[in-house]
XYZ file of C-alpha atoms in Angstrom:
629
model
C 58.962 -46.988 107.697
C 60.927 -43.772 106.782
C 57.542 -42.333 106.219
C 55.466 -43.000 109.202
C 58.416 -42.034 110.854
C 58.701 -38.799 109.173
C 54.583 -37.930 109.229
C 55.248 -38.839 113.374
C 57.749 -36.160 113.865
C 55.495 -33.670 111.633
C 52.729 -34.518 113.894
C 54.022 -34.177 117.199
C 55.616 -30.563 115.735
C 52.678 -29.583 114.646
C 51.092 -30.323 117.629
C 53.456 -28.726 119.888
C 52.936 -25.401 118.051
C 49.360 -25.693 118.723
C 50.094 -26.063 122.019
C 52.458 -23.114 122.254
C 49.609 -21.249 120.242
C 47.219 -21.832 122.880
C 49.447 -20.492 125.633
C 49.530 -17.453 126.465
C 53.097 -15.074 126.432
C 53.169 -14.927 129.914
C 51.811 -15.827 132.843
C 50.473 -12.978 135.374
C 52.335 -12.937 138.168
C 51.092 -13.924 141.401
C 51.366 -11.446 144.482
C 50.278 -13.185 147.697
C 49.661 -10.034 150.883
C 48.033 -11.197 153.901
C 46.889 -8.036 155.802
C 46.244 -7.520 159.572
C 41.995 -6.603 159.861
C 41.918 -5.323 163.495
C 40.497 -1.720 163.095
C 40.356 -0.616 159.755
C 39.084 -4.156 158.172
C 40.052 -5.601 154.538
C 37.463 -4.219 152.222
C 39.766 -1.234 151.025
C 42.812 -3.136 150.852
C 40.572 -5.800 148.325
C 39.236 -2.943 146.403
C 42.630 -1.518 145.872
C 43.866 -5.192 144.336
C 40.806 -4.701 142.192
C 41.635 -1.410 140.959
C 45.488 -2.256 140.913
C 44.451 -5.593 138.370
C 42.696 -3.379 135.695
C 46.212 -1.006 135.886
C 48.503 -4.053 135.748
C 46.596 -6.830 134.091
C 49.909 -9.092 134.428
C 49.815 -9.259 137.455
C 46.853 -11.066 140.164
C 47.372 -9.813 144.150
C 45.956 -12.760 146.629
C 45.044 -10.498 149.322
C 43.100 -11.217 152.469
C 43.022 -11.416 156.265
C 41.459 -12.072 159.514
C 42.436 -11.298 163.373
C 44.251 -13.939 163.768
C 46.664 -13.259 160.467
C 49.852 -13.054 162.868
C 49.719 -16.470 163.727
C 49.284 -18.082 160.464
C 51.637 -15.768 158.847
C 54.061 -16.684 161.607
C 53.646 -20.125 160.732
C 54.182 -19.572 157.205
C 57.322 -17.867 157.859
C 59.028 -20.376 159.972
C 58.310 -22.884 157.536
C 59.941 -20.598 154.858
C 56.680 -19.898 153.488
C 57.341 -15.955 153.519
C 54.164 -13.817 151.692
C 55.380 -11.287 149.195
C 54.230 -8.335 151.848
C 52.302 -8.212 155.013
C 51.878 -6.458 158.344
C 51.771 -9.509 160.605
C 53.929 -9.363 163.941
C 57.080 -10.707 163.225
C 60.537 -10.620 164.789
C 61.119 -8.185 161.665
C 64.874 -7.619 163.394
C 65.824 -11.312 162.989
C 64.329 -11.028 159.268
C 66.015 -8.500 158.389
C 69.114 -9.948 159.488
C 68.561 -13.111 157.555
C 68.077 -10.744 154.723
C 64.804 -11.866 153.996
C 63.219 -8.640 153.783
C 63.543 -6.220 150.711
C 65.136 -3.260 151.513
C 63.026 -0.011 150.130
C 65.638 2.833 149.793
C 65.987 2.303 146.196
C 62.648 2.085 145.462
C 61.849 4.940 147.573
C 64.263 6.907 146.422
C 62.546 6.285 142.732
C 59.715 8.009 141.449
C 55.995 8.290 143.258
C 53.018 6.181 141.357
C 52.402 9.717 139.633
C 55.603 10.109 138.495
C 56.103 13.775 139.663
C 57.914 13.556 142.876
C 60.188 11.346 145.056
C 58.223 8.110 146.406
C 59.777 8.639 149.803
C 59.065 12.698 149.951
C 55.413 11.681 149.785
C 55.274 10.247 153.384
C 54.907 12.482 156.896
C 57.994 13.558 158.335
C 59.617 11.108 160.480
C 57.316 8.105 159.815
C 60.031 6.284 158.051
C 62.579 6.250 160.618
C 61.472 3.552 162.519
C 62.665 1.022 160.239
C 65.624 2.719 158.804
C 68.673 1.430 159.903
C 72.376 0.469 159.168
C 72.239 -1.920 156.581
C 72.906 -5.545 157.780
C 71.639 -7.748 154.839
C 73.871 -8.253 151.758
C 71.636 -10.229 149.848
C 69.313 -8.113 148.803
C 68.195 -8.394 145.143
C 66.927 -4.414 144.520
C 68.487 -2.356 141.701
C 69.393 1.199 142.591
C 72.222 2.422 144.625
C 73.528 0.183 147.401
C 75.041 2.770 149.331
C 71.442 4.469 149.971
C 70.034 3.860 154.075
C 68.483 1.004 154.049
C 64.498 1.038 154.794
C 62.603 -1.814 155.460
C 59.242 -0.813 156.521
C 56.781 1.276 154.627
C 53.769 2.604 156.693
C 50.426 3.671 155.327
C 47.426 3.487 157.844
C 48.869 5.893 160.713
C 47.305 5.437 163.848
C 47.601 8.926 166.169
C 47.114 8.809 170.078
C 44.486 11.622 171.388
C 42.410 12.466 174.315
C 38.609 12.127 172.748
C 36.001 14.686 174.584
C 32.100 15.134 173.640
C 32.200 18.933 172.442
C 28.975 19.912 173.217
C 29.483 18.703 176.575
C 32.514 20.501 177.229
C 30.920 23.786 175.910
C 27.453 23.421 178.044
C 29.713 23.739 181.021
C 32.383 25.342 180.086
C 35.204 23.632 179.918
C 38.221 25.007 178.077
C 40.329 21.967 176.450
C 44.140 21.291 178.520
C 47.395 21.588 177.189
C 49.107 21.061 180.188
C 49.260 18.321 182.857
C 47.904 20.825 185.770
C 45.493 21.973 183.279
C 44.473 18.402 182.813
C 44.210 17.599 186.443
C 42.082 21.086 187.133
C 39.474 19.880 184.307
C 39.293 16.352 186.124
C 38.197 18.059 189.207
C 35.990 20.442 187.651
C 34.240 16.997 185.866
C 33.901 14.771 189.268
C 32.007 18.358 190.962
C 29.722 18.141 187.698
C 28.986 14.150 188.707
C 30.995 12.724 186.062
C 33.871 11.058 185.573
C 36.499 12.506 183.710
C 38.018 9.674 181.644
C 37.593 5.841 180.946
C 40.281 3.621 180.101
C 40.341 0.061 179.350
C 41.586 -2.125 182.555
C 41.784 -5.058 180.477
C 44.186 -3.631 178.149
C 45.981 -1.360 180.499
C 48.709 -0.639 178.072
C 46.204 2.196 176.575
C 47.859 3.993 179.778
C 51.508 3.509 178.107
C 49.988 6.791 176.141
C 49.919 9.114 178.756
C 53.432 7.821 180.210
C 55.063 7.668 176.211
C 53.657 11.153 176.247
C 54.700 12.502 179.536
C 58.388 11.076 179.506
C 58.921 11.990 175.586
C 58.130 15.483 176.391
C 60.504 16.092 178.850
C 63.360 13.725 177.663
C 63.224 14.680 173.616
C 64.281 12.286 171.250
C 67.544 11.734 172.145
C 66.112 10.486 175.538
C 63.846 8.377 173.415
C 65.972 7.002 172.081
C 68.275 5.818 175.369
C 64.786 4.804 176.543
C 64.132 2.473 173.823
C 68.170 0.877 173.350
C 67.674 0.060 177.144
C 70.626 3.038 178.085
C 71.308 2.186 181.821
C 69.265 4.879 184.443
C 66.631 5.659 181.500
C 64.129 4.320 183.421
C 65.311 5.541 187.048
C 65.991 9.029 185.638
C 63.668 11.153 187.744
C 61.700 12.519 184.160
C 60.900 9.163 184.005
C 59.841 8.890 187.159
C 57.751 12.293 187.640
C 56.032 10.864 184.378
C 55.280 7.407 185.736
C 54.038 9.996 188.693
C 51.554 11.582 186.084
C 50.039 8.440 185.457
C 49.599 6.922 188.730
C 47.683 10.232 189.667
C 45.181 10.142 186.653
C 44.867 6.461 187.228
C 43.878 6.325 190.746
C 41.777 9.439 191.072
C 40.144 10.312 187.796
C 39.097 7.455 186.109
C 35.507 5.762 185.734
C 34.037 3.485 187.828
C 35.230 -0.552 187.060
C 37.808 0.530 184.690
C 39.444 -1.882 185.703
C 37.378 -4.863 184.153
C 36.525 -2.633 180.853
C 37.614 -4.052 177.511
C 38.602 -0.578 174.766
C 34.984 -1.175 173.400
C 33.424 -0.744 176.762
C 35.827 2.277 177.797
C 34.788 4.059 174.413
C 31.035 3.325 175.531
C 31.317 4.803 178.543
C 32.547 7.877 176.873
C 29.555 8.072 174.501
C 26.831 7.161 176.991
C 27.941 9.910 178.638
C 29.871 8.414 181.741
C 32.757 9.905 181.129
C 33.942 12.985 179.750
C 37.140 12.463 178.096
C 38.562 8.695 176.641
C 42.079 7.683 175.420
C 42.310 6.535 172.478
C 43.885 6.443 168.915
C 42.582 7.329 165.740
C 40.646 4.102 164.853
C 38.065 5.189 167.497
C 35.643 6.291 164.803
C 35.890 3.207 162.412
C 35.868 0.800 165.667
C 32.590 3.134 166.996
C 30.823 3.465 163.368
C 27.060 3.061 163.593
C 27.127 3.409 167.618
C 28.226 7.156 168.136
C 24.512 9.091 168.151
C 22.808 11.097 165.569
C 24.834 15.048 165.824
C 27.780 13.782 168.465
C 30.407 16.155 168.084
C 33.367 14.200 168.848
C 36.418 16.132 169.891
C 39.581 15.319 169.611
C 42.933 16.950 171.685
C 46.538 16.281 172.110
C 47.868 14.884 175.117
C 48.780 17.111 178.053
C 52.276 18.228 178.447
C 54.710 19.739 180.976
C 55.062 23.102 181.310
C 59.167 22.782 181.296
C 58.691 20.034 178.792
C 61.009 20.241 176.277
C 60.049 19.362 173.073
C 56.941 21.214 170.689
C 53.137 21.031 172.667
C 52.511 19.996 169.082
C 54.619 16.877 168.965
C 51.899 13.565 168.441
C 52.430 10.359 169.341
C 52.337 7.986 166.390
C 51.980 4.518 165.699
C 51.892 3.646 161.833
C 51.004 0.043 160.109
C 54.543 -1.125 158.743
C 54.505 -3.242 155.541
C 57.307 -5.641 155.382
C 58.111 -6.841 151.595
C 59.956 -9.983 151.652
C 63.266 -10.509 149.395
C 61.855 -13.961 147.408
C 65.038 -13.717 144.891
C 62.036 -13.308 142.263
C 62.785 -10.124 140.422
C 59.589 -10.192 138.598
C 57.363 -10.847 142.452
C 59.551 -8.242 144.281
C 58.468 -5.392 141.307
C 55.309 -6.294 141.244
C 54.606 -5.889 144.666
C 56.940 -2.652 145.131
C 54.196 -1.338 142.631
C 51.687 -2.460 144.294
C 52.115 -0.627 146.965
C 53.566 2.563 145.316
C 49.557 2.115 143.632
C 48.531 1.583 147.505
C 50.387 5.118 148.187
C 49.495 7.126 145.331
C 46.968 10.037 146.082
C 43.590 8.936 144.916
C 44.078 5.152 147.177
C 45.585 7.730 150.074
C 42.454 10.248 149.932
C 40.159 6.933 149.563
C 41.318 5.477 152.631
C 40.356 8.756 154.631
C 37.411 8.778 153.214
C 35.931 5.831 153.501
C 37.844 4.247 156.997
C 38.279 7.776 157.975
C 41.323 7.203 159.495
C 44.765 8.802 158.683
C 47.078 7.934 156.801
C 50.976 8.474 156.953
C 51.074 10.315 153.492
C 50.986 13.979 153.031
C 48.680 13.771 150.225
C 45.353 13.322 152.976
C 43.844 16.829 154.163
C 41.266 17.712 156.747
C 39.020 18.329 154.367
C 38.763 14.341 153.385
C 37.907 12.891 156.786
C 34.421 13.225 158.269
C 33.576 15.650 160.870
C 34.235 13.229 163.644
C 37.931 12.870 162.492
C 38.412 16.650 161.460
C 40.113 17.477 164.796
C 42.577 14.649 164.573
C 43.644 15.380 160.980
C 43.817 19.346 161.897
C 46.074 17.508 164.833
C 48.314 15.561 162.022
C 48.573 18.169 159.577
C 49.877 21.081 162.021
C 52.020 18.876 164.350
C 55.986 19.826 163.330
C 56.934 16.471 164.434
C 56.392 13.042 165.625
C 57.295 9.818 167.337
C 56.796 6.287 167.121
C 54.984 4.762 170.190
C 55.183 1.170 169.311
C 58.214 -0.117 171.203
C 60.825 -2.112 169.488
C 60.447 -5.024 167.828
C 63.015 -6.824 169.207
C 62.893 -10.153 170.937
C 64.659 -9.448 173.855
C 61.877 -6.315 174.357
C 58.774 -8.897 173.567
C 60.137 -11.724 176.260
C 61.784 -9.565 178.700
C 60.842 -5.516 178.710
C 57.248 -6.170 177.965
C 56.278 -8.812 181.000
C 58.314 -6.527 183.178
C 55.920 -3.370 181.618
C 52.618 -5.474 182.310
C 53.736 -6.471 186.004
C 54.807 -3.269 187.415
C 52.288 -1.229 185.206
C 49.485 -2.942 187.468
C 51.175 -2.238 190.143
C 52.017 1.237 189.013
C 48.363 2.119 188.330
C 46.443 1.123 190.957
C 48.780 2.334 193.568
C 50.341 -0.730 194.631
C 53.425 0.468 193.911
C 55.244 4.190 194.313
C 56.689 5.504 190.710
C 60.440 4.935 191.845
C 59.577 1.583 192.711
C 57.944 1.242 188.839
C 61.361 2.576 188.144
C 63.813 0.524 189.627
C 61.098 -2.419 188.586
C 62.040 -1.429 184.684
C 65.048 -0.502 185.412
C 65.836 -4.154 186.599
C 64.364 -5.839 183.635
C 66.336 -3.542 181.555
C 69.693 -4.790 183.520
C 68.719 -8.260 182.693
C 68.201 -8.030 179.051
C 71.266 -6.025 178.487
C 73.573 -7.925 180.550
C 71.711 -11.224 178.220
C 72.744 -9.021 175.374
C 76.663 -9.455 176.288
C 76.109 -12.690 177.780
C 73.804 -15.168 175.744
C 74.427 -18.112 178.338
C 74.061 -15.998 181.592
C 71.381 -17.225 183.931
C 69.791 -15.352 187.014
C 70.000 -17.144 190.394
C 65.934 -16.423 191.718
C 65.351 -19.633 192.602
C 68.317 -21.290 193.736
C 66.556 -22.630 196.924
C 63.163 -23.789 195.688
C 65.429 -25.561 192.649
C 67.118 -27.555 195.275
C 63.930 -28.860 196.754
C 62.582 -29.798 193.576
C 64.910 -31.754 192.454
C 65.533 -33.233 195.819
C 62.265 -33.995 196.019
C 61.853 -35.826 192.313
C 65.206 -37.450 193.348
C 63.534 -38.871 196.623
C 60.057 -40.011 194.331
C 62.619 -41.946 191.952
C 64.352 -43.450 194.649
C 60.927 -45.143 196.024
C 59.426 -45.882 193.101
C 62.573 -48.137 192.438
C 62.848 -49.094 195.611
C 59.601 -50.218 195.728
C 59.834 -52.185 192.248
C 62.924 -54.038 193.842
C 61.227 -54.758 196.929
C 57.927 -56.099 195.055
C 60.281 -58.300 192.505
C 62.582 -59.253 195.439
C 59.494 -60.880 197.624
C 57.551 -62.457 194.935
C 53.868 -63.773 197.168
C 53.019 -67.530 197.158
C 50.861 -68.773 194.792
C 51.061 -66.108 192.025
C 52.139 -68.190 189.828
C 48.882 -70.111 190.134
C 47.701 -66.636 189.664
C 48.957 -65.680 186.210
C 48.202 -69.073 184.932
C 44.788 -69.108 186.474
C 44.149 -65.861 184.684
C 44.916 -67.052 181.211
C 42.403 -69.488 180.963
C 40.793 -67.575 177.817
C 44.681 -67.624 176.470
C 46.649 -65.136 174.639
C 45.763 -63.345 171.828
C 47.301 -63.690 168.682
C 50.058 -61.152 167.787
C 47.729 -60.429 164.834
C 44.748 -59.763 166.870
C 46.783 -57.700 169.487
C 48.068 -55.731 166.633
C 44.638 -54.857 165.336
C 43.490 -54.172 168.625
C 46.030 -51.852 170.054
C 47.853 -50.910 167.009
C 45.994 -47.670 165.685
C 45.914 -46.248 169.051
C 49.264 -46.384 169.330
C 49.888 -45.240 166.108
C 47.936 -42.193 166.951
C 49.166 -41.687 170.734
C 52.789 -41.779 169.007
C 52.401 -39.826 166.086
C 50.480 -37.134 168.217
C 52.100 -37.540 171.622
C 55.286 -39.234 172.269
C 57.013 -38.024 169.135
C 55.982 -34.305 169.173
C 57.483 -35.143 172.715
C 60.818 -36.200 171.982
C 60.979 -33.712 169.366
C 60.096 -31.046 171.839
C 62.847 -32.572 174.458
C 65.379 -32.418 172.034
C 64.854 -28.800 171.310
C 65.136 -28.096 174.608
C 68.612 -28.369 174.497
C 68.990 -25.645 171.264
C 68.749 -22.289 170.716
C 66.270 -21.118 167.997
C 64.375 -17.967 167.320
C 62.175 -20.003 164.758
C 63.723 -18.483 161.969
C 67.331 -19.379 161.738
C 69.351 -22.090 161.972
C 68.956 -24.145 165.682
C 72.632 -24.090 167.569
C 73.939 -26.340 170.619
C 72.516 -24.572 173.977
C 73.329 -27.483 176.259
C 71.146 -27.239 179.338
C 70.670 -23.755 179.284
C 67.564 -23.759 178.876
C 66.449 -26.065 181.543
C 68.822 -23.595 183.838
C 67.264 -20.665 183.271
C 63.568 -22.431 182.997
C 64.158 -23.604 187.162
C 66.207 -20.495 187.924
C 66.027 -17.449 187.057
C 61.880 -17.772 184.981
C 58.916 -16.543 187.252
C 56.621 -17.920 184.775
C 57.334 -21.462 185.090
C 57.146 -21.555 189.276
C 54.312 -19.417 188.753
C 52.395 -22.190 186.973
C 53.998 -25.264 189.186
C 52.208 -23.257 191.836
C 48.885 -23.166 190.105
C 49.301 -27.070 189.014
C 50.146 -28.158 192.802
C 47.098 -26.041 193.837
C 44.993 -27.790 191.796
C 46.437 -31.784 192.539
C 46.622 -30.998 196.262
C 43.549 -28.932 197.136
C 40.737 -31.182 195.535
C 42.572 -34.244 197.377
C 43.049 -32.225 200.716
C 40.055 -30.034 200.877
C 37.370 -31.221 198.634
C 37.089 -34.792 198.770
C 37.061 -34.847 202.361
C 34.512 -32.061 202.815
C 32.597 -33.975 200.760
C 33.047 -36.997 202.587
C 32.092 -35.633 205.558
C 28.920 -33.595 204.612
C 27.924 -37.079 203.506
C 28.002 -38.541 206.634
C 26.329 -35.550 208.554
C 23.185 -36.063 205.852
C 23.454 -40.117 206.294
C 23.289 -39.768 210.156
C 19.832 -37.350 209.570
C 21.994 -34.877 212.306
C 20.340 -31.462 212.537
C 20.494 -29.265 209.423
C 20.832 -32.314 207.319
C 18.692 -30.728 204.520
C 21.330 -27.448 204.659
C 24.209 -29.915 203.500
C 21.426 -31.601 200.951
C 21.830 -28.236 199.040
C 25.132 -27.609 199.377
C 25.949 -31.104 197.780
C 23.869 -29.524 194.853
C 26.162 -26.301 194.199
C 28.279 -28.016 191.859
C 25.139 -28.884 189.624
C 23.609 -24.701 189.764
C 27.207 -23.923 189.154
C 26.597 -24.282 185.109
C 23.533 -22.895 184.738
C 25.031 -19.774 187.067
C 27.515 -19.727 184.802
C 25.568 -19.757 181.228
C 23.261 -16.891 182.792
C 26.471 -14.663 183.639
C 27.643 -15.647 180.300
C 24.290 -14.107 177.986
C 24.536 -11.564 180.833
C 27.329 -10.091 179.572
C 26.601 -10.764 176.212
C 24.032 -8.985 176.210
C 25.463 -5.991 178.469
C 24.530 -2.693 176.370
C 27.569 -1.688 177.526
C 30.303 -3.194 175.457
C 28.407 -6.606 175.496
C 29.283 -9.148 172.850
C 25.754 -8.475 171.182
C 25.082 -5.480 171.324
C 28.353 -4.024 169.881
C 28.773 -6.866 167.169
């Protein structure tokens, strides 16, 4: 017994250093990035993993994306699935607050991937202020000193706003290149007299035209009045440089742009530049990756700064910026976090830097990149970056009250503003508002704007009133019970009732399904209602705050009743008896019978109308889905 016992024991050691054998030291470790596409694509950022795995063997990166990244990421995140990195919209602000993003100022403070300068001295001047702040995360696992400025992002494809022109086109006719806003204004007129128009800008994404106004207020305000502008300072947006730059805009807008603007997507504003309606096109420096393959055979693309004011007061030179920010997340895994702060110290070394103008031909926020590594078409916008003294950021802040609050406000009175429905004070005191609102929210978390005090009242008046009949009527019906239903009901059951088994068969997996997919979702959702969450945090108590500020003080939500009462009342009101009574001008054979005939047939054109508008558009060689895929 003592034996077998023994010769088990040597087995199962043996066995277990075979196994250990077999095994390798250690495991690579796993770096999972998800990266925005839009613009540049993901083909460099896979062939830098590539070239990263044969430097670092240990370690594999999982890195990948699409256009819709920001909402799966999103999802991930809420679910405390955080990536190692990514560039996904976020609410980085309430991350960073959790402390759930790495902060970089050790790291950056650290050597380069070279080894032969600071990692943080490698980057453009001022592209890392945007996400350096006052530290406000203690639980941050980094080594290196903790009294260092904390940095949280770390840009590296650096988009820069610029006014694209057709050179040759501009030097057939002579036409000298603007630096200020009455110089612009003079060219526009000189275009329109040559039967052209002098820009194109998207109408479907308006906010291209934030460029000119960023540019316009920046100059004449300087940082500091950036700044005010972008912590919501009260009068920033009523200050009269404000408004004579909101002015600016509204001039270019409704006097020099193309034809239809308006209903142009950026792919079919940039056509109308190359085709050769219109002179100039705003724009930022993915314009040549986005328009690869479509610009023609020796186009000599142009590229200038925006215009300025003459009493501006900041450099002519000064560009408008808007860098991709990488966001490392703090996953308590020392081993993860190092690998993937060397991963993108690889990502930012020279040779990945010069390879990313080179083949996306786009800059980059490194000073490593020269105008001699972009192609011609980009040479003006890196002689643009590489002389400009300074810069700022033109993506506003990333905050959530500036997403729910400061950007609807923007896109309302930004319409308005641009195709003269409004004056530029009013665009001011529009902002200006909006601004109020989200700073006195700020103070005030529970604080809810009387707008619809009266229409609130008739609502609920009017639900109350519904409730009251319905009961009413259920009393009345059980009150006054009709002879002979008794008879009725038992005449009706002649086939019986089924068997609770049966029933349960029948009806069961539908109401599995309606509950699992309706009903709870909907209690769930009710419940919430009455919390507070920014989908990252913990929820807290809100009571009926929300439903308060839902009936009012929110636009959206009457703006939508509207919409649903439109469609329940006018089909009932309008269309049903319209039909009805074409129908009985056909049935009587009344003159023009065979008139209504085809107008009772719209509704059955309507589709194929709507397919042929459809490939229409598709096809349009002007921005059409085809035809620019």
């Amino acid at each position: 017994m003592l034996r077998r016992a023994f010769a088990l024991i040597l087995l199962l050691g043996l066995a277990t250093v075979l196994a250990r054998a077999d095994t390798p030291a250690s495991a690579p470790v796993e770096i999972d990035i998800p990266v925005l596409v839009a613009g540049y694509g993901s083909a460099f950022y896979e062939e830098t993993a590539r070239e990263f795995q044969k430097l670092r063997p240990d370690v594999r990166v999982r890195i990948g994306g699409n256009p819709r990244i920001n909402d799966q990421v999103r999802i991930r995140v809420m679910a405390g699935d955080d990536p190692d990195a990514t560039d996904a919209v976020l609410l980085y602000p309430n991350l960073i607050k959790a402390g759930r993003i790495l902060d970089l100022a050790p790291y950056l403070d650290g050597p380069n991937w070279e080894g032969d300068a600071r990692w943080r001295d490698t980057f453009l001047p001022d592209v890392l202020d945007r996400w350096t702040a006052p530290k406000v995360a203690t639980s941050v696992s980094e080594s290196g000193s903790p009294n260092a400025t904390p940095v949280y992002g770390l840009p590296f494809a650096h988009a820069v706003w610029t006014v694209f022109y057709d050179k040759k086109r501009f030097r057939e006719n002579g036409w000298e290149t603007p630096r200020r806003w009455d110089e612009f204004f003079a060219l526009c007129e000189k275009v329109e007299k040559a039967g052209v128009a002098p820009l194109s800008l998207p109408g479907v994404f308006m906010r291209y035209g934030d460029a000119f106004l960023r540019s316009a207020h920046y100059n004449l305000v300087g940082p500091d009045g950036w700044r005010a502008y972008n912590r919501l300072e009260a009068g920033a947006r009523t200050d009269p440089r404000f408004i004579r730059a909101a002015a600016a805009v509204q001039q270019l807008s409704t006097r020099h742009l193309v034809k239809g603007w308006e209903g142009m997507t950026h792919t079919a504003a940039q056509l109308a530049f190359i085709d050769g309606r219109a002179a100039m096109t705003i724009s930022a420096s993915w314009f040549a990756s986005e328009m690869k393959g479509k610009l023609p055979a020796g186009f000599e693309l142009g590229a200038m700064n925006l215009p300025v004011f003459a009493d501006g007061i900041t450099s002519p030179d000064t560009l408008q910026t808007q860098s991709a920010y990488y966001f490392l997340f703090a996953s308590g895994d020392p081993a993860r976090e190092k690998a993937t702060v060397d991963f993108f110290r690889f990502l930012t070394s020279r040779e990945r830097a010069k390879r990313f103008a080179q083949t996306v031909d786009s800059p980059v926020a490194l000073r490593a990149v020269t105008p001699a590594d972009f192609s011609p078409l980009m040479r003006d916008t890196a002689e643009l970056v590489a002389k400009a003294p300074a810069s700022f950021d033109a993506a506003p802040p990333a905050s959530a009250t500036n997403l729910a609050v400061i950007n609807q406000a923007l896109t309302d009175a930004r319409y308005r503003l641009m195709t003269g429905r409004i004056t530029p004070e009013e665009f001011g005191a529009r902002l200006e508002a909006a601004a109020g609102a989200a700073r006195a929210r700020e103070t005030d978390p529970d604080r809810v704007e009387n707008r619809h005090g009266f229409a609130t009242c008739a609502l609920l008046l009017v639900l109350a009133a519904l409730v009251a009949w319905l009961a009413w009527k259920k009393a009345l019906k059980g009150g006054r019970r009709p002879p002979g239903a008794v008879g009725s009901e038992q005449s009706s059951e002649h086939l019986g009732r089924l068997r609770p088994k049966f029933a349960i068969g029948f009806v069961g997996p539908a109401l599995l399904l309606f509950g699992a997919f309706v009903i709870l979702p909907g209690l769930a959702s009710f419940v919430w209602g009455f919390t507070r969450w920014d989908g990252l945090g913990e929820r807290t108590w809100a009571g009926l705050f929300n439903f308060k500020w839902l009936l009012l003080e929110s636009d959206v939500f009457w703006f939508a009743l509207r919409n649903n009462l439109f469609l329940m009342i006018a089909p009932a009101c309008v269309v049903v008896p319209a039909a009805l009574f074409f129908a009985t001008l056909i049935h009587r054979g009344i003159w023009g019978a065979s008139v209504f005939r085809v107008v009772f047939l719209f509704p059955n054109m309507l589709g194929g109308i709507a397919a042929t508008l459809l490939w229409m558009s598709a096809y349009d060689p002007h921005g059409g889905l085809v035809n620019t895929a």
